[in-house]
PDB file of C-alpha atoms in Angstrom:
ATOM      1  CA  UNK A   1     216.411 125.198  50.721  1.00 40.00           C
ATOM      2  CA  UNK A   2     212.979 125.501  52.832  1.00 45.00           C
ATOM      3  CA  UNK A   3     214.148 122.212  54.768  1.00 44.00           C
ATOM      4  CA  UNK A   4     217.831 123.496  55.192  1.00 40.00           C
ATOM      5  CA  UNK A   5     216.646 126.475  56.758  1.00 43.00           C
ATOM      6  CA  UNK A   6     214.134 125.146  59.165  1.00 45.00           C
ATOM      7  CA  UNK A   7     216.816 122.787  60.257  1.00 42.00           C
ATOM      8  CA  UNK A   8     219.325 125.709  60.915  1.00 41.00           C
ATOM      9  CA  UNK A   9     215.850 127.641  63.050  1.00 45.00           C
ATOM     10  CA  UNK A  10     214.996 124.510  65.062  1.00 46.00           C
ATOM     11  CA  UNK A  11     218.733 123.825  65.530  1.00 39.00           C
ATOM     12  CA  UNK A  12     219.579 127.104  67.174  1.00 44.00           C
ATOM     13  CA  UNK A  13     216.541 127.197  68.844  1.00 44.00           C
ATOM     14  CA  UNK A  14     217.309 124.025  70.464  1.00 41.00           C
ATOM     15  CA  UNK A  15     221.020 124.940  70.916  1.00 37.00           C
ATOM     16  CA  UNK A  16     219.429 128.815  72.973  1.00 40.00           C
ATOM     17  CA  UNK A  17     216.639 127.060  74.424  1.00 40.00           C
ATOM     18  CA  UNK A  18     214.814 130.213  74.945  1.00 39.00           C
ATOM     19  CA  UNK A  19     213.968 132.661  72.094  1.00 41.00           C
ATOM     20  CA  UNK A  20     212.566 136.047  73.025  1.00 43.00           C
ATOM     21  CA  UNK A  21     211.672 137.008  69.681  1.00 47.00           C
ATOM     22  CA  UNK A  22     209.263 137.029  66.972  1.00 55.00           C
ATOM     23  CA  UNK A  23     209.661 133.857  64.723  1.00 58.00           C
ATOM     24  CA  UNK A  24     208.991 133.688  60.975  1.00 56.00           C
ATOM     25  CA  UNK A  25     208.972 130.350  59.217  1.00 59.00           C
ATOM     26  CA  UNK A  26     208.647 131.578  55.102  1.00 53.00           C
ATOM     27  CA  UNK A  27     210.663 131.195  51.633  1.00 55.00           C
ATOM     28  CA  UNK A  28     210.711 135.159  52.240  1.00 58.00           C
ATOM     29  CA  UNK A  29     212.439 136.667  54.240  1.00 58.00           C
ATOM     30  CA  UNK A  30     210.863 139.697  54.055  1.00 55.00           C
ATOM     31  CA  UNK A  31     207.767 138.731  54.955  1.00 55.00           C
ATOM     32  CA  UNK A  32     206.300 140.997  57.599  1.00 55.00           C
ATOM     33  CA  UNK A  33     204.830 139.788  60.633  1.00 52.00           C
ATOM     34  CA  UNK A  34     200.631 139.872  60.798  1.00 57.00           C
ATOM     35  CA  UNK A  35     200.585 141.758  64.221  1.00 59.00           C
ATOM     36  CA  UNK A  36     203.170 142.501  67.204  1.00 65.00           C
ATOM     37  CA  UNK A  37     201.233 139.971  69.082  1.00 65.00           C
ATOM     38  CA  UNK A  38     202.641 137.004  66.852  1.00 67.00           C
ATOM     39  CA  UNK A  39     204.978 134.819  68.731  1.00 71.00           C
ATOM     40  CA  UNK A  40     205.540 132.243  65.849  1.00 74.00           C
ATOM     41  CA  UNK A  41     204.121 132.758  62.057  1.00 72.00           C
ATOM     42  CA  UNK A  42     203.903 130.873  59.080  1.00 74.00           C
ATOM     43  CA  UNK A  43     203.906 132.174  55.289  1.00 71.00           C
ATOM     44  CA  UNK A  44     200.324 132.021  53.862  1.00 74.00           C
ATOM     45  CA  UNK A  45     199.436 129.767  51.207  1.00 73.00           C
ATOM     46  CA  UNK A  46     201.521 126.668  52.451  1.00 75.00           C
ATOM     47  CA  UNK A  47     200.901 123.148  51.186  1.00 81.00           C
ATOM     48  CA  UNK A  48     201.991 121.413  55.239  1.00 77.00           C
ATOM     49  CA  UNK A  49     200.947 121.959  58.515  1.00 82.00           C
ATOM     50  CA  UNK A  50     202.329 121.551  62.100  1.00 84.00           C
ATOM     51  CA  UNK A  51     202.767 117.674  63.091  1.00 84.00           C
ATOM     52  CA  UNK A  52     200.568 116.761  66.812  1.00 86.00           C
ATOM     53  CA  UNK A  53     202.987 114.867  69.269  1.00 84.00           C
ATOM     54  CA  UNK A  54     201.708 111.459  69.163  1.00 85.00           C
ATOM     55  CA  UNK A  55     201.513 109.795  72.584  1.00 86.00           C
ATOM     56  CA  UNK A  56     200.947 106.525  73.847  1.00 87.00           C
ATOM     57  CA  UNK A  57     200.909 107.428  76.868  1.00 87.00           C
ATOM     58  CA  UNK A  58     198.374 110.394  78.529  1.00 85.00           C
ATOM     59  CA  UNK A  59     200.600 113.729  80.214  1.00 85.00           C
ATOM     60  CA  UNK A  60     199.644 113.030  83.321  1.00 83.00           C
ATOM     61  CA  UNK A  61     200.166 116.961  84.832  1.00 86.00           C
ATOM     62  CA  UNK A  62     199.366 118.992  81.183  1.00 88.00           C
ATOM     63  CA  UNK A  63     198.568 122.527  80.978  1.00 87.00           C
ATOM     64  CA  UNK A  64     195.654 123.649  79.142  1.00 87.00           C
ATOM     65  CA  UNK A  65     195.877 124.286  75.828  1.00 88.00           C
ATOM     66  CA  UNK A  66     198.040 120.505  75.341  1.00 89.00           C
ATOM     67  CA  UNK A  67     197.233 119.046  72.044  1.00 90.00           C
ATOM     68  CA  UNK A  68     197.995 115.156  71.433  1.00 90.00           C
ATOM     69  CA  UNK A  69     197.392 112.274  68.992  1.00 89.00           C
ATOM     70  CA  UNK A  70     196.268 109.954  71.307  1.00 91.00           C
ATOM     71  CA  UNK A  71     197.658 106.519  70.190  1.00 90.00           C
ATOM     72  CA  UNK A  72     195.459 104.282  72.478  1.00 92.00           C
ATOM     73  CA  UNK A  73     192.066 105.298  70.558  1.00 93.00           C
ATOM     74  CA  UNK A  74     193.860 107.024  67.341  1.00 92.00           C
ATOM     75  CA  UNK A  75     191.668 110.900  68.513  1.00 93.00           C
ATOM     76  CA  UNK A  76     193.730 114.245  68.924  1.00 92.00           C
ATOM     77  CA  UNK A  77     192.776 116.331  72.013  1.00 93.00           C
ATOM     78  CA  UNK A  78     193.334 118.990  73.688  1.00 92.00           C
ATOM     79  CA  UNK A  79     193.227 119.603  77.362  1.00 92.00           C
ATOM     80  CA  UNK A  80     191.186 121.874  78.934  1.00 93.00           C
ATOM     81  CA  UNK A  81     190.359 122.935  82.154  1.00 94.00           C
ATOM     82  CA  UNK A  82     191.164 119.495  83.459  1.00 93.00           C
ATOM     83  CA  UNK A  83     189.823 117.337  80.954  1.00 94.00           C
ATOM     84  CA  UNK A  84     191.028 115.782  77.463  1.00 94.00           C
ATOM     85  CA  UNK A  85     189.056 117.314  74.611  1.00 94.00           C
ATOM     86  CA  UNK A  86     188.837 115.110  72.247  1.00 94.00           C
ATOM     87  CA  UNK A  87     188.800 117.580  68.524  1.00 93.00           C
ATOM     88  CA  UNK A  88     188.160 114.314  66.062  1.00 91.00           C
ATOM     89  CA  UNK A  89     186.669 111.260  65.851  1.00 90.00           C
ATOM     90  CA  UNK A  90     188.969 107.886  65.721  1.00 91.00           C
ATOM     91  CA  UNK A  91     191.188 108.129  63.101  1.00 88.00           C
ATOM     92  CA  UNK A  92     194.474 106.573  61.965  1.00 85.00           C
ATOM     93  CA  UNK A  93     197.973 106.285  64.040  1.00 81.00           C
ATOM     94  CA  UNK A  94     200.801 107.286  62.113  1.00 78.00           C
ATOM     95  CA  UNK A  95     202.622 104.404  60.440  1.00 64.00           C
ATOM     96  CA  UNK A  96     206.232 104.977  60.766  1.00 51.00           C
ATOM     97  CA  UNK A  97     206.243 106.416  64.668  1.00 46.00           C
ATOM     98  CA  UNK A  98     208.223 104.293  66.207  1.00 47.00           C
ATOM     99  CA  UNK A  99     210.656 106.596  68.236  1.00 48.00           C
ATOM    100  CA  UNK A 100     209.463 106.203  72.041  1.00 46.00           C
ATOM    101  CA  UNK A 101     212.564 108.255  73.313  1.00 48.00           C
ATOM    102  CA  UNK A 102     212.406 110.653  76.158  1.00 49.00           C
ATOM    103  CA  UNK A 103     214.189 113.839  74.461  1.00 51.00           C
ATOM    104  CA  UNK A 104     214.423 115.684  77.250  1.00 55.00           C
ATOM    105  CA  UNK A 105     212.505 119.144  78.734  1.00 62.00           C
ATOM    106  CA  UNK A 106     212.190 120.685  74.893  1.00 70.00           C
ATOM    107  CA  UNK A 107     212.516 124.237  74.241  1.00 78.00           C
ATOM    108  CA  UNK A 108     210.570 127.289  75.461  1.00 78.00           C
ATOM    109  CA  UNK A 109     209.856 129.731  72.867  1.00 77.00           C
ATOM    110  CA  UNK A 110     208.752 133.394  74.107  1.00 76.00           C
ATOM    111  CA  UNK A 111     209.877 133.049  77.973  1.00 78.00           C
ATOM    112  CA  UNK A 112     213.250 131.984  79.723  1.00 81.00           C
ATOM    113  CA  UNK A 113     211.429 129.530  82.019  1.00 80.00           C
ATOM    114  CA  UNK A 114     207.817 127.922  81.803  1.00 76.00           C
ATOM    115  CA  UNK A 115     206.067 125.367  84.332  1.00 76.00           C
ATOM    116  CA  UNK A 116     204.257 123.319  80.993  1.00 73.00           C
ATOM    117  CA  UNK A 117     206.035 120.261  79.338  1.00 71.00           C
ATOM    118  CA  UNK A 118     206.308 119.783  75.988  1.00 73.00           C
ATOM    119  CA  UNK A 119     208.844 119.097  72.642  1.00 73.00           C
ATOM    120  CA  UNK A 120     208.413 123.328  72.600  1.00 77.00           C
ATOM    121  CA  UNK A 121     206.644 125.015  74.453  1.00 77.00           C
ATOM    122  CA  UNK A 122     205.351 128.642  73.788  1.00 76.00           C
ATOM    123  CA  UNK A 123     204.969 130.773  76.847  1.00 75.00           C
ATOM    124  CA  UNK A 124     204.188 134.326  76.106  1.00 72.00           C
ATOM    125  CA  UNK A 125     201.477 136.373  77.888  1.00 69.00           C
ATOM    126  CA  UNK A 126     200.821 138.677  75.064  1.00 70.00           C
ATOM    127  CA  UNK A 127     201.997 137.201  71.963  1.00 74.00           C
ATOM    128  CA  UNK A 128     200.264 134.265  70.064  1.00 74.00           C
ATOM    129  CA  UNK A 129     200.898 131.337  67.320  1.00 78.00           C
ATOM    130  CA  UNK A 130     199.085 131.680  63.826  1.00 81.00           C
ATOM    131  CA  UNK A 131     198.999 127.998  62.373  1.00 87.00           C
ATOM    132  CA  UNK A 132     200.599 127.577  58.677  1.00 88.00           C
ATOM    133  CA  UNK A 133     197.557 128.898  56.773  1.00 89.00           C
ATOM    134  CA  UNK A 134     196.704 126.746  53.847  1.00 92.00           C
ATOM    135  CA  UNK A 135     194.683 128.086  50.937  1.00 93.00           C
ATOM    136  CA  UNK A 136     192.392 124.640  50.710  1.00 95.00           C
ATOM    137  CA  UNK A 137     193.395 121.889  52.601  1.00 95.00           C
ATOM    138  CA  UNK A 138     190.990 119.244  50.785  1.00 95.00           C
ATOM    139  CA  UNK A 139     192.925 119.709  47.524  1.00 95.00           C
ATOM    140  CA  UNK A 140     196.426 121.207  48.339  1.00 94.00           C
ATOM    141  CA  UNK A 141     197.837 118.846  51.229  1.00 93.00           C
ATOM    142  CA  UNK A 142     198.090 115.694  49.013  1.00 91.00           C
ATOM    143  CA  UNK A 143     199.333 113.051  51.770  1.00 90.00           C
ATOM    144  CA  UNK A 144     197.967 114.653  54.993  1.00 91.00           C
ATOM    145  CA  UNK A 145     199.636 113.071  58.026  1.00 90.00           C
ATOM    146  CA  UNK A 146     197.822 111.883  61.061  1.00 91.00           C
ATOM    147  CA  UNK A 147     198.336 114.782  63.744  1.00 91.00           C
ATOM    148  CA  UNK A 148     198.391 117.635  61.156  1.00 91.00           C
ATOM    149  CA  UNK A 149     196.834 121.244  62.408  1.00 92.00           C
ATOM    150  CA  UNK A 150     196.557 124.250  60.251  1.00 92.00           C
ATOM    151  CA  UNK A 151     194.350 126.877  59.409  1.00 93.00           C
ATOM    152  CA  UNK A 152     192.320 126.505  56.139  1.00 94.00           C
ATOM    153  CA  UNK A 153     191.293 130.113  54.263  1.00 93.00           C
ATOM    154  CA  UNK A 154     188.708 128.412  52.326  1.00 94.00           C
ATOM    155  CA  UNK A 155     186.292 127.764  54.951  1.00 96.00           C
ATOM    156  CA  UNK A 156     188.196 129.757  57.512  1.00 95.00           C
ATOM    157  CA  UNK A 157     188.329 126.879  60.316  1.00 96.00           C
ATOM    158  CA  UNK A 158     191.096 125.225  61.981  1.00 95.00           C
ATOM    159  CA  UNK A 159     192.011 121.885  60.414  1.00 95.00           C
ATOM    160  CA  UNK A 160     192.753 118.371  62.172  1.00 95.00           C
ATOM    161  CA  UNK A 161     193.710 115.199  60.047  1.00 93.00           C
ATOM    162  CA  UNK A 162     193.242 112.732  62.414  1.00 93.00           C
ATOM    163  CA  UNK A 163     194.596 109.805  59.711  1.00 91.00           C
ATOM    164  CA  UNK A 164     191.560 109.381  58.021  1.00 93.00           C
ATOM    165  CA  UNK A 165     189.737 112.913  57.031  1.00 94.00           C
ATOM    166  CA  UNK A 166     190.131 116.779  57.736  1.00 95.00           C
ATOM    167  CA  UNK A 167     188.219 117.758  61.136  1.00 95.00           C
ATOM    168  CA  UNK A 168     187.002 121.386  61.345  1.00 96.00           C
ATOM    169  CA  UNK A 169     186.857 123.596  63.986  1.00 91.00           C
ATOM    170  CA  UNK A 170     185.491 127.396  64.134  1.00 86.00           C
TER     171      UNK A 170
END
């Protein structure tokens, strides 16, 4: 059911193209959002995280705050201030990625128009994403997969798989 109703969100939000709303992503539906600042929101206690892009080829105009898996050297970055970031060490390219289509402009989430690029895009001044917050991501993401971002409660860091470990940020 939790896969049926994703598809039906990311179908109609690719059918609108915009959303102006607060987003929940959650078995509940009930589930209240953390602040009014919170553009997108996951439940708590998931077992997933959000996917990276993975590129072969570098944006070449990105706006800051871009994440990637960069294929050429298998590292995820961000870019910032006009510079790639790079947030792990090598790691390991995904596997199966072998779809190298062009799918268009994406979808902007929080704005009708937006001058960044991207699968979606979320462009709102005053509202924010909270990553899928997972409990402990060491022992309850069994098959991480390389491009994989969340937010781990145990030690209260973001977390990167780059393919081959768990990279932490605070």
């Amino acid at each position: 059911m939790k896969k049926i109703h994703l598809y039906i969100v990311v179908l109609s939000t690719f059918l609108i193209n915009t959303v102006q709303a607060q987003m929940i992503i959650a078995d509940d539906e009930n589930l209240p959002i953390t602040t009014e600042s919170t553009l997108l929101q996951f439940e708590d206690g998931q077992t997933r995280g959000i996917i990276l892009p993975a590129n072969s080829s570098i944006p070449t105009n990105p706006t800051n705050g871009t994440f990637i898996l960069d294929l050429n050297d298998s590292k995820i970055k961000m870019y910032q201030n006009k510079i790639w970031v790079e947030l792990t060490d090598r790691g390991r390219n995904p596997t199966n990625d072998t779809n190298s289509e062009d799918i268009g402009d994406g979808v902007i989430i929080g704005d009708e128009t937006s001058t960044a690029t991207g699968v979606v895009v979320f462009e709102a001044k005053d509202k924010a994403i909270v990553l899928p917050r997972v409990q402990n991501v060491t022992t309850d993401i069994i098959s991480p997969y390389p491009g994989m971002i969340c937010y781990d409660i145990a030690s209260q860091t973001v977390a990167i798989f780059d393919g081959v470990s768990w990279n932490f940020w605070s």
